[in-house]
Coordinates of C-alpha atoms and ligand atoms in Angstrom, one line a residue:
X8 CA 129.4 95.8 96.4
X9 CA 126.7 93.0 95.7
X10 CA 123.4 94.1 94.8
X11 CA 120.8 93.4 97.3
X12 CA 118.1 90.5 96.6
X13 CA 115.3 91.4 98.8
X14 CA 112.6 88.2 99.4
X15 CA 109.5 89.2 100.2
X16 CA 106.8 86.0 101.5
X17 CA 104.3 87.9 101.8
X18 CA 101.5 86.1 104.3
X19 CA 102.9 82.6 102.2
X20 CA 103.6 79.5 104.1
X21 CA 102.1 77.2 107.0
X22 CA 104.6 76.5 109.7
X23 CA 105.8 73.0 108.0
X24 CA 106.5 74.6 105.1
X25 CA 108.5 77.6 106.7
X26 CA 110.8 75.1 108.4
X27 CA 111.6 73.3 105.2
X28 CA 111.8 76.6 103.2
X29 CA 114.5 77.1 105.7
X30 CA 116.1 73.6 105.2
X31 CA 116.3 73.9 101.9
X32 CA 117.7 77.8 101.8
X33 CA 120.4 76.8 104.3
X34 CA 121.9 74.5 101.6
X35 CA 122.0 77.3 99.1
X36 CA 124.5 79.4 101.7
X37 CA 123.3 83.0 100.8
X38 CA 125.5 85.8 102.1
X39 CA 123.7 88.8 103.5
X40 CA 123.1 90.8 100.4
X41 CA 120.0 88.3 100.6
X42 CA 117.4 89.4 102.9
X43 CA 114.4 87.1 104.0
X44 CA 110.8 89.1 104.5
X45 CA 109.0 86.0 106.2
X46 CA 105.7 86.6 107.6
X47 CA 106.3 88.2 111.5
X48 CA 105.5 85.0 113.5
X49 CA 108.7 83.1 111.4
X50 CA 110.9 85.9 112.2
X51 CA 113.1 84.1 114.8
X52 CA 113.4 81.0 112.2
X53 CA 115.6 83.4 110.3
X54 CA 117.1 85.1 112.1
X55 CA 118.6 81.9 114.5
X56 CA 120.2 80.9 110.9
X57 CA 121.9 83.8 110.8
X58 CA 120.1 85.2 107.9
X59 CA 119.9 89.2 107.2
X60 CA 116.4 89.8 108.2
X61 CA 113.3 92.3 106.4
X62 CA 110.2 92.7 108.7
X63 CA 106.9 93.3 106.1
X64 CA 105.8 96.2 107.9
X65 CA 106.2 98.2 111.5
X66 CA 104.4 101.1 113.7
X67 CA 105.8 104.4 114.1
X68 CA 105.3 104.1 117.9
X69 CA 108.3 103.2 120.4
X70 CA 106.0 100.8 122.6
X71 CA 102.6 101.1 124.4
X72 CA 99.1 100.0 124.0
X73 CA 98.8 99.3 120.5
X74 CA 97.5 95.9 120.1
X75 CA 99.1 93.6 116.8
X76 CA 101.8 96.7 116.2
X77 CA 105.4 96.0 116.1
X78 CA 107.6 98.8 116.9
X79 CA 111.3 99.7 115.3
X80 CA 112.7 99.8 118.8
X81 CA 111.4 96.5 119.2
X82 CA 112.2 94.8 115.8
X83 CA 116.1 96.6 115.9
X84 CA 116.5 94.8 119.5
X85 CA 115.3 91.3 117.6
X86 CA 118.0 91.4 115.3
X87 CA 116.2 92.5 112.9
X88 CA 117.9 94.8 110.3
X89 CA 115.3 95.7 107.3
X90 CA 111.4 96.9 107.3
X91 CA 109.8 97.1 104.2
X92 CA 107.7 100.4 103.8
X93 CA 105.2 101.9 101.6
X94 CA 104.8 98.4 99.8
X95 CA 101.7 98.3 97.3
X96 CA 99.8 96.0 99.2
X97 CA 99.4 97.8 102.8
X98 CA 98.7 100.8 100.1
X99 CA 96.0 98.9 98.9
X100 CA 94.7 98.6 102.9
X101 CA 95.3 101.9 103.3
X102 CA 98.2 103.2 104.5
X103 CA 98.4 106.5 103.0
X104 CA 101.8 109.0 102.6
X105 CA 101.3 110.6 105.9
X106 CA 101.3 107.4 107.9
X107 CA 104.5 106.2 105.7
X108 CA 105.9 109.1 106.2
X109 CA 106.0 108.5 110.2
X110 CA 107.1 105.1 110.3
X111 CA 110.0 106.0 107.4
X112 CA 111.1 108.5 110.2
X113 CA 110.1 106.3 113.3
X114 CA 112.5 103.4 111.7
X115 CA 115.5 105.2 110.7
X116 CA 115.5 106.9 114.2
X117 CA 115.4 103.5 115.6
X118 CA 118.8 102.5 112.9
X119 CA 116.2 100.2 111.0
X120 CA 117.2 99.7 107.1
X121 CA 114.5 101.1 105.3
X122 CA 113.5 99.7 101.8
X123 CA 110.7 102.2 101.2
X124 CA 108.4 100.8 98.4
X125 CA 106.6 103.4 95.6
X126 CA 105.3 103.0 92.2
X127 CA 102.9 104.2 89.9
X128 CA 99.2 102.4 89.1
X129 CA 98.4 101.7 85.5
X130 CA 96.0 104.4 85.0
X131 CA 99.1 106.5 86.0
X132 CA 101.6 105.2 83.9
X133 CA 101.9 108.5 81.8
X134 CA 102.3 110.2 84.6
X135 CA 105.0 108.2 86.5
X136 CA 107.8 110.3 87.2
X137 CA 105.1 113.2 88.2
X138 CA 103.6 110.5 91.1
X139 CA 106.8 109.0 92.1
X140 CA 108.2 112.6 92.5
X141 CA 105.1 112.8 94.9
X142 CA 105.5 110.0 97.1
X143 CA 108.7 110.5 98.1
X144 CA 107.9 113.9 99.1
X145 CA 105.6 113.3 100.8
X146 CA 107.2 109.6 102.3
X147 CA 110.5 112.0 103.6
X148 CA 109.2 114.8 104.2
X149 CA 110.9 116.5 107.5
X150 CA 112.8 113.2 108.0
X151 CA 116.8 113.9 108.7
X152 CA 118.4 113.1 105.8
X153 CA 121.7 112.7 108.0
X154 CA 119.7 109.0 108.3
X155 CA 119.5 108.1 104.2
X156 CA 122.7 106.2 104.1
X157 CA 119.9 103.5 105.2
X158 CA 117.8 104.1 102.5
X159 CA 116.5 102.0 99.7
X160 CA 114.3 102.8 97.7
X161 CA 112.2 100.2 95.4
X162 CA 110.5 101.2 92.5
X163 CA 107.7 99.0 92.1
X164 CA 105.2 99.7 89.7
X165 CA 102.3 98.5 91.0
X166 CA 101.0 97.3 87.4
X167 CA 103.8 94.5 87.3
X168 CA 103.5 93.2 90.9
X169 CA 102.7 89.4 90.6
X170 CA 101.3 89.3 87.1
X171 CA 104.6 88.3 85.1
X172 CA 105.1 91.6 83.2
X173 CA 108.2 94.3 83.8
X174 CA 108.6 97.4 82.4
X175 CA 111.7 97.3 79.7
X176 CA 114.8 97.6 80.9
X177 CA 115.2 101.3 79.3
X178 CA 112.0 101.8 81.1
X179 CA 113.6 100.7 84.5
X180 CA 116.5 102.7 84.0
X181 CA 115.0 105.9 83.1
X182 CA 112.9 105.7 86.1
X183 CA 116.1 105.0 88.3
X184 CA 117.9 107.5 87.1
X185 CA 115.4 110.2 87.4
X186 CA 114.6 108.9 91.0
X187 CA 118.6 108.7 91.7
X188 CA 119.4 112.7 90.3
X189 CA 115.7 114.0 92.4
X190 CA 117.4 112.5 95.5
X191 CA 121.2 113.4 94.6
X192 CA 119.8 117.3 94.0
X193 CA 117.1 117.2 97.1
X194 CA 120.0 116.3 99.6
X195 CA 122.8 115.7 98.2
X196 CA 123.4 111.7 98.9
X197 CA 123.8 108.6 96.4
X198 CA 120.9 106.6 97.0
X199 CA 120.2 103.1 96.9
X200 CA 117.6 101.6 94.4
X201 CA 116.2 98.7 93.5
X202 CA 113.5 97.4 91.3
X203 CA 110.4 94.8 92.4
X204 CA 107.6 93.5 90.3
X205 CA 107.5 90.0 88.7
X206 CA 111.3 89.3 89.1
X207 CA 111.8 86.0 88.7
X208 CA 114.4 83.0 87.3
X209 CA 114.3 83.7 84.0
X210 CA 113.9 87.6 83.5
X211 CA 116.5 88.1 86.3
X212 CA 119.3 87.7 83.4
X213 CA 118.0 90.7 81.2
X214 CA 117.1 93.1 84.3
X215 CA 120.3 92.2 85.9
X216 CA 122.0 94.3 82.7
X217 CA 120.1 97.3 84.3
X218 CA 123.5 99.4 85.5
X219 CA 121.9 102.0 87.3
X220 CA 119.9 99.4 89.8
X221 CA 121.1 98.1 92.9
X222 CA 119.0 95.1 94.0
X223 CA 115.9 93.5 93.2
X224 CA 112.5 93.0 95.7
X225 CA 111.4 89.6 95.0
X226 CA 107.8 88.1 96.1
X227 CA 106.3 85.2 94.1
X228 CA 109.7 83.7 93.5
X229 CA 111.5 83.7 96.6
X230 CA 108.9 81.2 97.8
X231 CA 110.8 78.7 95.6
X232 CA 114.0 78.1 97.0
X233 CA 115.4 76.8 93.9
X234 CA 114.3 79.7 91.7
X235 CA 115.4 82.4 94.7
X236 CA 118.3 80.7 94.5
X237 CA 119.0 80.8 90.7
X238 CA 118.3 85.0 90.8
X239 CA 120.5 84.8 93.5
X240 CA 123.3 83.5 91.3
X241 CA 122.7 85.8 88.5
X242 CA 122.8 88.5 90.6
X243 CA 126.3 87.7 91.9
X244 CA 128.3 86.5 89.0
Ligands
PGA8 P1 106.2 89.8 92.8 O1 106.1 90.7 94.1 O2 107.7 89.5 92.6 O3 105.4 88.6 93.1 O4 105.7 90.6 91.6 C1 107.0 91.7 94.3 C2 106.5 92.5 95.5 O5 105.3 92.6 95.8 O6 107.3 93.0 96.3

């Protein structure tokens, strides 16, 4: 099975740009183990090219009167297949476990693929395995693990996001496998991971030697089609 190569945009982009993002992109014919995270309002760009589509955040909510929220039902009925979750940056505004914790649930109920983001700070570095243990605790807890098979989680330490450092490649895999045996002990399932933080053309060819990974979350380079395109190629040959 290919290993997943998640882009992330972020809030990148003005409309002009977005439709020659997608110009370009359409000429490098990516097959859905690549998954565009544009900002919302470019969503249906994507997804009329036929591209396997991440949504950069949700509400736990079904529908009501909840002003700028997007529900899973909703995004599910789009066409739209991913939701990223926990991701350092609505952190940073925020979002705490307990509200994670609802919209992991509230997205796999709705049959949402979740790529559920944690990772340690740099203060906590020592104490990685101790805080990553801790957010998925408290990110699944009372969720029905019947649901995982749509599961990914990303380990992204939040040190490395968008600064052009990664941890070593030991590092990486130590991590994934301690992440991978918790989960494999707490219910019994395989797991997908994936790592994020500074991925980018150049490193893509050492981290791709990573064995026990299964996919990369990509921000700042994804917003070069050229250089998504390049890790897209060393992750499939
Ligand atoms: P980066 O972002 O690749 O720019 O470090 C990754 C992410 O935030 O998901």
């Amino acid at each position: 099975m290919k290993k997943l190569v998640i882009a992330n945009l972020k809030m990148n982009l003005n409309n002009d740009e977005i439709l020659d993002y997608v110009k370009e992109i359409n000429k490098k014919h990516f097959d859905n183990n690549v998954v565009i995270c544009p900002t919302d309002i470019y969503i249906s760009y994507f997804l009329k090219q036929k591209y396997a589509v991440g949504i950069q955040n949700i509400f736990y909510e079904e529908k009501g009167a909840y002003t700028g929220k997007t529900s899973p039902l909703q995004a599910y009925s789009m066409g739209i297949e991913y939701v990223l979750l926990g991701h350092s940056e609505r952190r940073y505004f925020g979002e705490n476990d307990d509200l994670i914790n609802k919209k992991v649930n509230s997205s796999l109920v709705n049959k949402m693929k979740v790529i559920l983001c944690i990772g340690e700070t740099k203060e906590e570095r020592s104490k990685a395995k101790e805080v990553l243990n801790n957010q998925l605790d408290k990110d699944l807890a009372s969720v029905d693990s019947r649901l995982f098979n749509n599961l990914i989680i990303a380990y992204e330490p939040r040190w490395a996001i968008g600064n052009n450092i990664t941890p070593s490649n030991e590092e990486i895999d130590e991590i994934a496998h301690y992440v991978k045996s918790y989960l494999k002990q707490k219910y019994d399932l395989d797991i997908k991971f994936i790592y994020g933080g500074s991925v980018n053309e150049n490193n893509i060819i050492n981290l791709k030697s990573i064995a026990s990974i299964n996919g990369f979350l990509v921000g700042g380079a994804s917003l070069n089609p050229d250089k998504l395109d390049k890790i897209v190629k060393v992750v499939n040959n």
